[in-house]
mmCIF file of the C-alpha atoms, coordinates in Angstrom:
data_MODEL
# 
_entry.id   MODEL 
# 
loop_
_atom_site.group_PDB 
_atom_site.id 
_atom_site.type_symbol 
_atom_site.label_atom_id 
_atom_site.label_alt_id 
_atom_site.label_comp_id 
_atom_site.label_asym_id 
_atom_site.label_entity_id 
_atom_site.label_seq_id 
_atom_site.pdbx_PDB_ins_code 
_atom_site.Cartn_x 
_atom_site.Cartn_y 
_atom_site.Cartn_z 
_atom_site.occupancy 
_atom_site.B_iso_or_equiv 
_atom_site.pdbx_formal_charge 
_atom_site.auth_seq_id 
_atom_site.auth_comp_id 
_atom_site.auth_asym_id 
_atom_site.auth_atom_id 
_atom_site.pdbx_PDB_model_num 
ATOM 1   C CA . UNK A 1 1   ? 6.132  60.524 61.018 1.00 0.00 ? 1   UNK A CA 1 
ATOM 2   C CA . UNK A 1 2   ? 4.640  60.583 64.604 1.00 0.00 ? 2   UNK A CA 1 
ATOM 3   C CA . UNK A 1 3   ? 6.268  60.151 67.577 1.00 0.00 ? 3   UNK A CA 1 
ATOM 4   C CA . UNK A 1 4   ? 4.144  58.269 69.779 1.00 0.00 ? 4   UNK A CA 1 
ATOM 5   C CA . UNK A 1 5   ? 6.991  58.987 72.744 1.00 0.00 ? 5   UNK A CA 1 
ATOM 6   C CA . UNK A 1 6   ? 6.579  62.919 72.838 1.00 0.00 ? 6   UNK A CA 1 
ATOM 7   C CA . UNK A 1 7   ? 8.656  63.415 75.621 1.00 0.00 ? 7   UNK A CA 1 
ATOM 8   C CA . UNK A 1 8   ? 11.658 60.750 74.759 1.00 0.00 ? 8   UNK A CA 1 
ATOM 9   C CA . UNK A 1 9   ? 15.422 62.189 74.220 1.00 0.00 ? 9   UNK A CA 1 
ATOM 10  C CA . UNK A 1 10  ? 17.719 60.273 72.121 1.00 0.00 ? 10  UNK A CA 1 
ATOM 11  C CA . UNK A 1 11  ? 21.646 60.517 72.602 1.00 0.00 ? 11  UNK A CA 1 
ATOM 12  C CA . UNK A 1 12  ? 23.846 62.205 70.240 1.00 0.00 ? 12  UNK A CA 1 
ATOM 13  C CA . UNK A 1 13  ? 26.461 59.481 69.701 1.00 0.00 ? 13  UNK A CA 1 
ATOM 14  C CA . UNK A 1 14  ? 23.667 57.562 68.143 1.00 0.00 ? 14  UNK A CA 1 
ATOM 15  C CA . UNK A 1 15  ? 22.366 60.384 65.928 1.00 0.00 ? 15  UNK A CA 1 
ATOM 16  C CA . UNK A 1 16  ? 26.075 60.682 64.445 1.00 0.00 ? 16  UNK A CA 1 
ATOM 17  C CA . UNK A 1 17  ? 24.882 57.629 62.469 1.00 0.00 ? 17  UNK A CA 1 
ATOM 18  C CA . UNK A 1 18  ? 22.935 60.409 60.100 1.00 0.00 ? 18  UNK A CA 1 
ATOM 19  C CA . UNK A 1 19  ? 26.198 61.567 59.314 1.00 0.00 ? 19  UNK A CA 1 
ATOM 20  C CA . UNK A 1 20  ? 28.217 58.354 58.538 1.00 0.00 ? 20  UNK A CA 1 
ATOM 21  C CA . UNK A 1 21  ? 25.158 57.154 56.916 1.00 0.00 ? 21  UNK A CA 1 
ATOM 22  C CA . UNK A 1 22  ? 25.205 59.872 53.971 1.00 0.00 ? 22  UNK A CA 1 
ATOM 23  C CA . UNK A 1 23  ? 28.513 60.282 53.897 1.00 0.00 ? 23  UNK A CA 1 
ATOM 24  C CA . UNK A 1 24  ? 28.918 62.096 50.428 1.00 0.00 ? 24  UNK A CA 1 
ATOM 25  C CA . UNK A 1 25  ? 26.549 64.632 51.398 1.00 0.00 ? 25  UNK A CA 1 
ATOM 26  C CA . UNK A 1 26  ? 27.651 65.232 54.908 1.00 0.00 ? 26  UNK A CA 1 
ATOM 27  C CA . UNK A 1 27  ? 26.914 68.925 54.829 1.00 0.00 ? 27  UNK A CA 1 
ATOM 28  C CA . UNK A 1 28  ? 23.288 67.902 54.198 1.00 0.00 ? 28  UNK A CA 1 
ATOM 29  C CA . UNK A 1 29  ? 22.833 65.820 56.865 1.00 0.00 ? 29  UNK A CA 1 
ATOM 30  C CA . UNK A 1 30  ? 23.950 68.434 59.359 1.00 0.00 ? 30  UNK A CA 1 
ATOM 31  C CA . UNK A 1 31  ? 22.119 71.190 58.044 1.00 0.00 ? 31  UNK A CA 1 
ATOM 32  C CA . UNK A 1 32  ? 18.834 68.878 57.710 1.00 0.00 ? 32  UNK A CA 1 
ATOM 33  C CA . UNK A 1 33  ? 19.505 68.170 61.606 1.00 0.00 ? 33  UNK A CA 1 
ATOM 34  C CA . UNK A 1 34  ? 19.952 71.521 61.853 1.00 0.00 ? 34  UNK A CA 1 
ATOM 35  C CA . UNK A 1 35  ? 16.658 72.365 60.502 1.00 0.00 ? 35  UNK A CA 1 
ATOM 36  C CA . UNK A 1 36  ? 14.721 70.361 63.122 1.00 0.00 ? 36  UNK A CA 1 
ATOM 37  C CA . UNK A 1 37  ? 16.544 71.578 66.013 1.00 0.00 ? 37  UNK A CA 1 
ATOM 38  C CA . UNK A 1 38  ? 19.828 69.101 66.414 1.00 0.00 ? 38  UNK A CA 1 
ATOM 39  C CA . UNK A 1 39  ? 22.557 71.414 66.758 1.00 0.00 ? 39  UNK A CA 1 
ATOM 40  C CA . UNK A 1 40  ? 24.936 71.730 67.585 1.00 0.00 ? 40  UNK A CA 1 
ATOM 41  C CA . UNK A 1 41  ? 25.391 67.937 67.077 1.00 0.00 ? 41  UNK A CA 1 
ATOM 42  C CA . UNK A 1 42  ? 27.506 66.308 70.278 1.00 0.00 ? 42  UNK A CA 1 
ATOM 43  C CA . UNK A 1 43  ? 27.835 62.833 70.852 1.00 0.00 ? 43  UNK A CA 1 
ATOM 44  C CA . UNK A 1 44  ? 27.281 63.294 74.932 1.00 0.00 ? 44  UNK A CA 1 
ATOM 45  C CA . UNK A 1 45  ? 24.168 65.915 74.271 1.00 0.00 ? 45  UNK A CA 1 
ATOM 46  C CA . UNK A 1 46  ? 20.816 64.754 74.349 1.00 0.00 ? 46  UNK A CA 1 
ATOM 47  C CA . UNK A 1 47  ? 17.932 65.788 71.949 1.00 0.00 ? 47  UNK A CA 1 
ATOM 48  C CA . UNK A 1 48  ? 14.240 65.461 71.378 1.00 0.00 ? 48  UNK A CA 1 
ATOM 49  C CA . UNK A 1 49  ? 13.402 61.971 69.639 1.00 0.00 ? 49  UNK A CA 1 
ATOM 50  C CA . UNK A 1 50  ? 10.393 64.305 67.591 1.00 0.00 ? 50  UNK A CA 1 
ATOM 51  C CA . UNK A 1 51  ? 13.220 66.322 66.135 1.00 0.00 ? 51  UNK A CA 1 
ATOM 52  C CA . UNK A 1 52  ? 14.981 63.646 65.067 1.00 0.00 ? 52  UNK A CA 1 
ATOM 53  C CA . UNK A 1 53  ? 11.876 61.764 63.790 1.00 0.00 ? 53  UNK A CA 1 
ATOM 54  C CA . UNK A 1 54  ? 11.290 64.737 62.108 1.00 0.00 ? 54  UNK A CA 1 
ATOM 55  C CA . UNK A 1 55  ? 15.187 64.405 60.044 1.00 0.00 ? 55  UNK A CA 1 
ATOM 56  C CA . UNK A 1 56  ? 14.073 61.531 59.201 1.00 0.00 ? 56  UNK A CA 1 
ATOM 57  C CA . UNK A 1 57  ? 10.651 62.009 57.131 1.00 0.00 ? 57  UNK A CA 1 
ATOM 58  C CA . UNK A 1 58  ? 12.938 65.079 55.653 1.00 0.00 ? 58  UNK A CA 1 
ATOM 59  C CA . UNK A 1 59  ? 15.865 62.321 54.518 1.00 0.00 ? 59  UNK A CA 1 
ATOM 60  C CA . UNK A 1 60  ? 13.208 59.460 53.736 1.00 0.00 ? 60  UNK A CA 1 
ATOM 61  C CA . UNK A 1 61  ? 10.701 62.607 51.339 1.00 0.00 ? 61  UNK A CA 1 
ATOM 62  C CA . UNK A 1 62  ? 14.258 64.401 50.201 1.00 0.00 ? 62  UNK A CA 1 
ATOM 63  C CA . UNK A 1 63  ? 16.601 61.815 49.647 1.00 0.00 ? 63  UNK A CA 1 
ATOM 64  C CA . UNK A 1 64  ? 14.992 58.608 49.343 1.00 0.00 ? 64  UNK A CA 1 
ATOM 65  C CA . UNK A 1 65  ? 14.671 55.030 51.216 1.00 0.00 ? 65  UNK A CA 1 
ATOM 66  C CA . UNK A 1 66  ? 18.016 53.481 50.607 1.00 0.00 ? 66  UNK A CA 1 
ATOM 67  C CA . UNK A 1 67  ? 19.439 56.406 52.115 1.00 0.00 ? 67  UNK A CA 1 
ATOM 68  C CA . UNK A 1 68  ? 17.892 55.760 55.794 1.00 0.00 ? 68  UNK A CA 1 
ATOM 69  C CA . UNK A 1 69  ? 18.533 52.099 54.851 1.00 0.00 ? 69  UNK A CA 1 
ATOM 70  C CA . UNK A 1 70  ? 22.238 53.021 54.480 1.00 0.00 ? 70  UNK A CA 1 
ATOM 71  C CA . UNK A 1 71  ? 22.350 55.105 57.917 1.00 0.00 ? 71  UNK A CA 1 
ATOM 72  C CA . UNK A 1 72  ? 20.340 52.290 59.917 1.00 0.00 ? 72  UNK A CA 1 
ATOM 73  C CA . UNK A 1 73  ? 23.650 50.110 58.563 1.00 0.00 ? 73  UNK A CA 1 
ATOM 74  C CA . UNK A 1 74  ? 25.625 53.040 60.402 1.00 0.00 ? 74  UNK A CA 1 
ATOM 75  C CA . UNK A 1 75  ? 24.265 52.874 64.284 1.00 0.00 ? 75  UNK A CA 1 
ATOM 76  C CA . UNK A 1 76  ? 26.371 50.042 64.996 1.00 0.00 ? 76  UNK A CA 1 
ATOM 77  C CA . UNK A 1 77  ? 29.437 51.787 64.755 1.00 0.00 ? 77  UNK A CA 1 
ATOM 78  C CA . UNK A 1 78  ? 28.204 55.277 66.234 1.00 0.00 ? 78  UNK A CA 1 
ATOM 79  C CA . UNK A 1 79  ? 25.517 54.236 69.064 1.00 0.00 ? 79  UNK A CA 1 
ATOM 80  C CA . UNK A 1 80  ? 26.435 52.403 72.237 1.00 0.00 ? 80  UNK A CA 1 
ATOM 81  C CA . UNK A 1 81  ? 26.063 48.519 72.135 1.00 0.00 ? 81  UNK A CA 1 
ATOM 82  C CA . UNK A 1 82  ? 26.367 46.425 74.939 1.00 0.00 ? 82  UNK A CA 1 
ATOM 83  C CA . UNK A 1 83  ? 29.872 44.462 75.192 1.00 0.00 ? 83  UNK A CA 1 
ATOM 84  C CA . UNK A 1 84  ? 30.709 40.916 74.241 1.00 0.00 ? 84  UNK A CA 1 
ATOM 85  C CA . UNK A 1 85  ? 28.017 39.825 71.604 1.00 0.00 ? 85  UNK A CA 1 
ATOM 86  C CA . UNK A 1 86  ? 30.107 37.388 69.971 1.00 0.00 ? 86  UNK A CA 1 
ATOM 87  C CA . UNK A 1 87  ? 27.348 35.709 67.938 1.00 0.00 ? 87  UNK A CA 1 
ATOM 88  C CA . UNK A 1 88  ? 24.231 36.402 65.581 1.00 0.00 ? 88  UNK A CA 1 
ATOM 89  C CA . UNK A 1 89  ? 21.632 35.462 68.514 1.00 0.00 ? 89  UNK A CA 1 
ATOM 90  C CA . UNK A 1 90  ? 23.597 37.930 71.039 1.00 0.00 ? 90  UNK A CA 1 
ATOM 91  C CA . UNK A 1 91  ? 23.913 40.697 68.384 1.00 0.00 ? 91  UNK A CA 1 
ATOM 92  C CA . UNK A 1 92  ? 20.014 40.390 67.291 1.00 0.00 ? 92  UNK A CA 1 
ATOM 93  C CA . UNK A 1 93  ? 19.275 40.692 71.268 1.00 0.00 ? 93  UNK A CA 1 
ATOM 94  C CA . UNK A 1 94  ? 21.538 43.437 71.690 1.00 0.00 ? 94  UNK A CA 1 
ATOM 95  C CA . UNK A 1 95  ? 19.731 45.863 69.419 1.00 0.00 ? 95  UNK A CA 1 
ATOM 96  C CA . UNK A 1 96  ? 16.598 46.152 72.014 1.00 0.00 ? 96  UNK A CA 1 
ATOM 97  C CA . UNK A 1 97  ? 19.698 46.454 75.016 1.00 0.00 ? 97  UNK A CA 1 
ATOM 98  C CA . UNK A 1 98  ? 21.251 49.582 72.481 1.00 0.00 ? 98  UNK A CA 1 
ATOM 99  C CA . UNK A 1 99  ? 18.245 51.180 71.563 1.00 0.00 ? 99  UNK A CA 1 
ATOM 100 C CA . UNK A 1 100 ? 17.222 51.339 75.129 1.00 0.00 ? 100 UNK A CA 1 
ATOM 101 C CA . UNK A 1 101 ? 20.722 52.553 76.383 1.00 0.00 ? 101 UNK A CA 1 
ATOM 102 C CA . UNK A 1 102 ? 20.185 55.388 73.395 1.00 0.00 ? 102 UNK A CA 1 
ATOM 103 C CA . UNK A 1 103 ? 17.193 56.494 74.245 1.00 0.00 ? 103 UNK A CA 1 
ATOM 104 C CA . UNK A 1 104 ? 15.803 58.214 77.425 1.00 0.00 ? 104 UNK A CA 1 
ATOM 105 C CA . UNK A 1 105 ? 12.574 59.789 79.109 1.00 0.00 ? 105 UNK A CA 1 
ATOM 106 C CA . UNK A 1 106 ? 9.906  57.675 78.169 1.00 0.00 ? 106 UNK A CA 1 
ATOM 107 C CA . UNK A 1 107 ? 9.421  54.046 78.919 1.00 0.00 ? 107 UNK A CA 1 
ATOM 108 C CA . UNK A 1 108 ? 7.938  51.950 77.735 1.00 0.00 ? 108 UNK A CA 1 
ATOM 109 C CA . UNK A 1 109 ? 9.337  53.376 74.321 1.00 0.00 ? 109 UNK A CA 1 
ATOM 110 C CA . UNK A 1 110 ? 8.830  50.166 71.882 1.00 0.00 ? 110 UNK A CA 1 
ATOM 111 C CA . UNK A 1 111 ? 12.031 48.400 70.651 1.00 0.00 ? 111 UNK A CA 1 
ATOM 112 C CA . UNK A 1 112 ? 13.331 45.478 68.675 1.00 0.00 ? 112 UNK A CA 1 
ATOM 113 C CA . UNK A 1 113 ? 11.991 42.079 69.648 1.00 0.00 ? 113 UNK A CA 1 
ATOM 114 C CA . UNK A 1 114 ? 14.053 39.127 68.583 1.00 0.00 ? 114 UNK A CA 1 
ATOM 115 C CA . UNK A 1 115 ? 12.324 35.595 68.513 1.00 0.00 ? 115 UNK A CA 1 
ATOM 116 C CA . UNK A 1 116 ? 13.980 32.294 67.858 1.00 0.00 ? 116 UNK A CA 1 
ATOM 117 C CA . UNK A 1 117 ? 11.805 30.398 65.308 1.00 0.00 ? 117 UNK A CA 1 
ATOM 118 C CA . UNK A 1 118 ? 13.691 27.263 64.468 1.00 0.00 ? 118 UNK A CA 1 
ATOM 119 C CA . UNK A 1 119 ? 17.537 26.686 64.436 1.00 0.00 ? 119 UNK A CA 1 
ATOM 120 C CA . UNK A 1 120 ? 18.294 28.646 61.560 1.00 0.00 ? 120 UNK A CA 1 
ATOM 121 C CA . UNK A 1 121 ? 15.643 31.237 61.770 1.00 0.00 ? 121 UNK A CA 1 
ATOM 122 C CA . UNK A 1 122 ? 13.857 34.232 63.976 1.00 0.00 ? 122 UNK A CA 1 
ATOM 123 C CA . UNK A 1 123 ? 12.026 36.913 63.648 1.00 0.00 ? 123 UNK A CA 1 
ATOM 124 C CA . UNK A 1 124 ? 12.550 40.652 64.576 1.00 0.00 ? 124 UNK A CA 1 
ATOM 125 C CA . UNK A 1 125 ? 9.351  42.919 65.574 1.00 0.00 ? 125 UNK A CA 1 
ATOM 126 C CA . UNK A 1 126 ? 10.191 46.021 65.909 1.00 0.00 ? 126 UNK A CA 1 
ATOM 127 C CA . UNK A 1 127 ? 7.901  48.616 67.473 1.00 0.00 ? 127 UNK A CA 1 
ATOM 128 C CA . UNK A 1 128 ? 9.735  51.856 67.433 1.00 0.00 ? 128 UNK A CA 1 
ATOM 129 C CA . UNK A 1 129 ? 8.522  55.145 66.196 1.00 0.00 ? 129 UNK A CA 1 
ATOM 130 C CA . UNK A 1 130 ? 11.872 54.902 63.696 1.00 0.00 ? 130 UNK A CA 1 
ATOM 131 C CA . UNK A 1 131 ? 11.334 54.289 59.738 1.00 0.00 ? 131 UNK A CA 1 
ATOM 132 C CA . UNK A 1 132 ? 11.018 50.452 58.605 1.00 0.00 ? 132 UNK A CA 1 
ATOM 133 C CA . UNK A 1 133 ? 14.083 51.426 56.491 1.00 0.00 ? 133 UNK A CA 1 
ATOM 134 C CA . UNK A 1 134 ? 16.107 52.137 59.221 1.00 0.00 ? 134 UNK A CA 1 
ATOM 135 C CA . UNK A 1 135 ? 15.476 49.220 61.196 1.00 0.00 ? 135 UNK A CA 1 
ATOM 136 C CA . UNK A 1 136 ? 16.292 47.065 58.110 1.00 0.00 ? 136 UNK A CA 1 
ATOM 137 C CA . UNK A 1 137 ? 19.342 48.808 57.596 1.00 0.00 ? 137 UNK A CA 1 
ATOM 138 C CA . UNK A 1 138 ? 20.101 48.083 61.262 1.00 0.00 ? 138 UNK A CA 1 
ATOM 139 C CA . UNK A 1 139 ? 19.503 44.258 61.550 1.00 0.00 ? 139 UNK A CA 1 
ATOM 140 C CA . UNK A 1 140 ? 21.159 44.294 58.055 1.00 0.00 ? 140 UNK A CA 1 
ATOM 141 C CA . UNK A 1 141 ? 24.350 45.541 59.680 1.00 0.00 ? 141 UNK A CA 1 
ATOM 142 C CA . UNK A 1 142 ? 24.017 43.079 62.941 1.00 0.00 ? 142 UNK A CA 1 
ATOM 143 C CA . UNK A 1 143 ? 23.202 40.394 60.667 1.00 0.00 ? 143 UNK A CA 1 
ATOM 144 C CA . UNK A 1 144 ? 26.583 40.831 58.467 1.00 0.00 ? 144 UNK A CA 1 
ATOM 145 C CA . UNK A 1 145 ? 29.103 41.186 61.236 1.00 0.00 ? 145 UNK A CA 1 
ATOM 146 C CA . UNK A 1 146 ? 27.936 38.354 63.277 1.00 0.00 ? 146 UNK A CA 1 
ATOM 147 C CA . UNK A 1 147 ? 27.088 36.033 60.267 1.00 0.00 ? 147 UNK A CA 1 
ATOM 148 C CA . UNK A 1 148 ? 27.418 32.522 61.560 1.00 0.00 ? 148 UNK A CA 1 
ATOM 149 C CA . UNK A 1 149 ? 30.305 30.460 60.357 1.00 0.00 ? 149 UNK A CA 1 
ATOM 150 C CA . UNK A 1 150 ? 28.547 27.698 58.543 1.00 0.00 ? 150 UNK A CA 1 
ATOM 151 C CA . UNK A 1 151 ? 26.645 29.937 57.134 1.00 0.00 ? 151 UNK A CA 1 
ATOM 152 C CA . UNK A 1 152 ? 27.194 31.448 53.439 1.00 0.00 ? 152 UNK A CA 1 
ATOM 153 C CA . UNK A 1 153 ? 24.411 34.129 53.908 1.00 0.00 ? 153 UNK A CA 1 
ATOM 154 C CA . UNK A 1 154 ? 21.955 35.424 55.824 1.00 0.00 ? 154 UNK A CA 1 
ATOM 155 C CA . UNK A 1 155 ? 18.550 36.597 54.288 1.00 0.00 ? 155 UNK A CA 1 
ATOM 156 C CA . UNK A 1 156 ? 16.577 39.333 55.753 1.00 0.00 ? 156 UNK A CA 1 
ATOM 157 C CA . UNK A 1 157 ? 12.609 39.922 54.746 1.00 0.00 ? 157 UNK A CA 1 
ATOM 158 C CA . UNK A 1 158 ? 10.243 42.294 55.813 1.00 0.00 ? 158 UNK A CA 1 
ATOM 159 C CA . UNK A 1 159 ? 7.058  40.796 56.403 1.00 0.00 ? 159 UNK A CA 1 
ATOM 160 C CA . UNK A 1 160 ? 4.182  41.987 54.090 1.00 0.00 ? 160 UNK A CA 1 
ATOM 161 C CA . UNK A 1 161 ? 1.560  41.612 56.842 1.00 0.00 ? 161 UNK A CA 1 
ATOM 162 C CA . UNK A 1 162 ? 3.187  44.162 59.313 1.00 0.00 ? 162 UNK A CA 1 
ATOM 163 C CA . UNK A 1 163 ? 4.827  47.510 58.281 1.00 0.00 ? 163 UNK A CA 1 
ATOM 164 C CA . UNK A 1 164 ? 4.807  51.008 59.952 1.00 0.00 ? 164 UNK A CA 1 
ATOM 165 C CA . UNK A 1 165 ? 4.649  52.495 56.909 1.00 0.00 ? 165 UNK A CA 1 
ATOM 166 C CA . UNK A 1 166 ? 1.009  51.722 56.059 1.00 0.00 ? 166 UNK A CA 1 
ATOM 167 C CA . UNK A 1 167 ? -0.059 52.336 59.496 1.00 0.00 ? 167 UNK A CA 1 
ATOM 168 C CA . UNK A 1 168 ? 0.183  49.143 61.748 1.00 0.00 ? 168 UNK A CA 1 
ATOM 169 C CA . UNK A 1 169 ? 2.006  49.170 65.274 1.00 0.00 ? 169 UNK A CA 1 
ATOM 170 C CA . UNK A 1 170 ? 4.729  47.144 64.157 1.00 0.00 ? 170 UNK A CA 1 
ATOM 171 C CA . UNK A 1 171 ? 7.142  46.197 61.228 1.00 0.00 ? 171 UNK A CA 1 
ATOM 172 C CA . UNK A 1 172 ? 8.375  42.142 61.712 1.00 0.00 ? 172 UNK A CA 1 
ATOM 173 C CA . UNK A 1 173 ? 11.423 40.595 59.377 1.00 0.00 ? 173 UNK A CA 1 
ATOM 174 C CA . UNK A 1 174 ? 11.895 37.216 59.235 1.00 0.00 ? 174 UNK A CA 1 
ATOM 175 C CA . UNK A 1 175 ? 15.636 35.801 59.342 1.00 0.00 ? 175 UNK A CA 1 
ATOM 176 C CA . UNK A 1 176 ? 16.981 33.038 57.999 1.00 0.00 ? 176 UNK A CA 1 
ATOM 177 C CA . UNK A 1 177 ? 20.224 31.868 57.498 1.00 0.00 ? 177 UNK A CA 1 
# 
């Protein structure tokens, strides 16, 4: 994975999402931050976004997809979020405000781009250097807690004609719920 951002630090308190993300193999985690250089691991430390880009091609190559999946369904409970989002709106938007408030030393840095599409729908562009799987993980988790009331579900796709993964500057899911 490259980092397109060589010189951008990312806080620790965010990174502990590795960790709570592969729970049952804990160990692993740390010693595959380790590895690239993220040690010892403290939430107020800060540490070079390559290294941790680098984790991440070793988790996604080692351990699979659904893993980063599962740890982008993590940052919301380990990386700083703004306060009162209340609503699915507000928590889409406040991805872009955490990612920002995570990361430091390079701007612009890409981020997570919500757009309103219709009343029950928007789309998310996200143009990070992080794995598509992690991002879906991540609006996954937004998308679950702040679930609209009068809604039964909300449905998350990644759109076929934008992903990272295959090269192109972005990755864009539609939402609809």
């Amino acid at each position: 994975m490259t980092n397109p951002f060589p010189n951008a630090e990312v806080v620790g308190q965010a990174i502990l999402s590795i960790v709570g993300g592969m729970e049952v193999v804990q160990s692993r985690a740390l010693r595959i931050l380790a590895e690239n250089g993220i040690t010892p691991l403290k939430a107020d430390s800060w540490y070079p976004l390559t290294n941790l880009l680098n984790a991440f091609r070793l988790i996604f190559e080692k351990i699979g997809p659904s893993t980063v999946r599962a740890i982008g369904r993590k940052i919301p409970e380990n990386a700083h979020f703004p306060p009162d989002v209340d609503n699915l709106e507000k928590g889409l938007r406040s991805i872009d405000v955490a990612y920002h408030m995570n990361h430091r030393g390079t701007d612009p840095i890409g981020g997570y781009h919500y757009e309103q599409s219709d009343r029950r729908s928007a789309k998310m562009v996200c143009d990070n250097p992080y794995p598509c799987d992690l991002d879906l993980g991540l609006v996954e988790a937004i998308c679950d807690r702040y679930r609209p009331k009068d809604s039964l579900w909300v449905r998350i796709e990644h759109d076929p004609r934008s992903c990272r993964r295959r090269g192109d500057a972005s990755c864009t899911y539609l939402i609809t719920w």
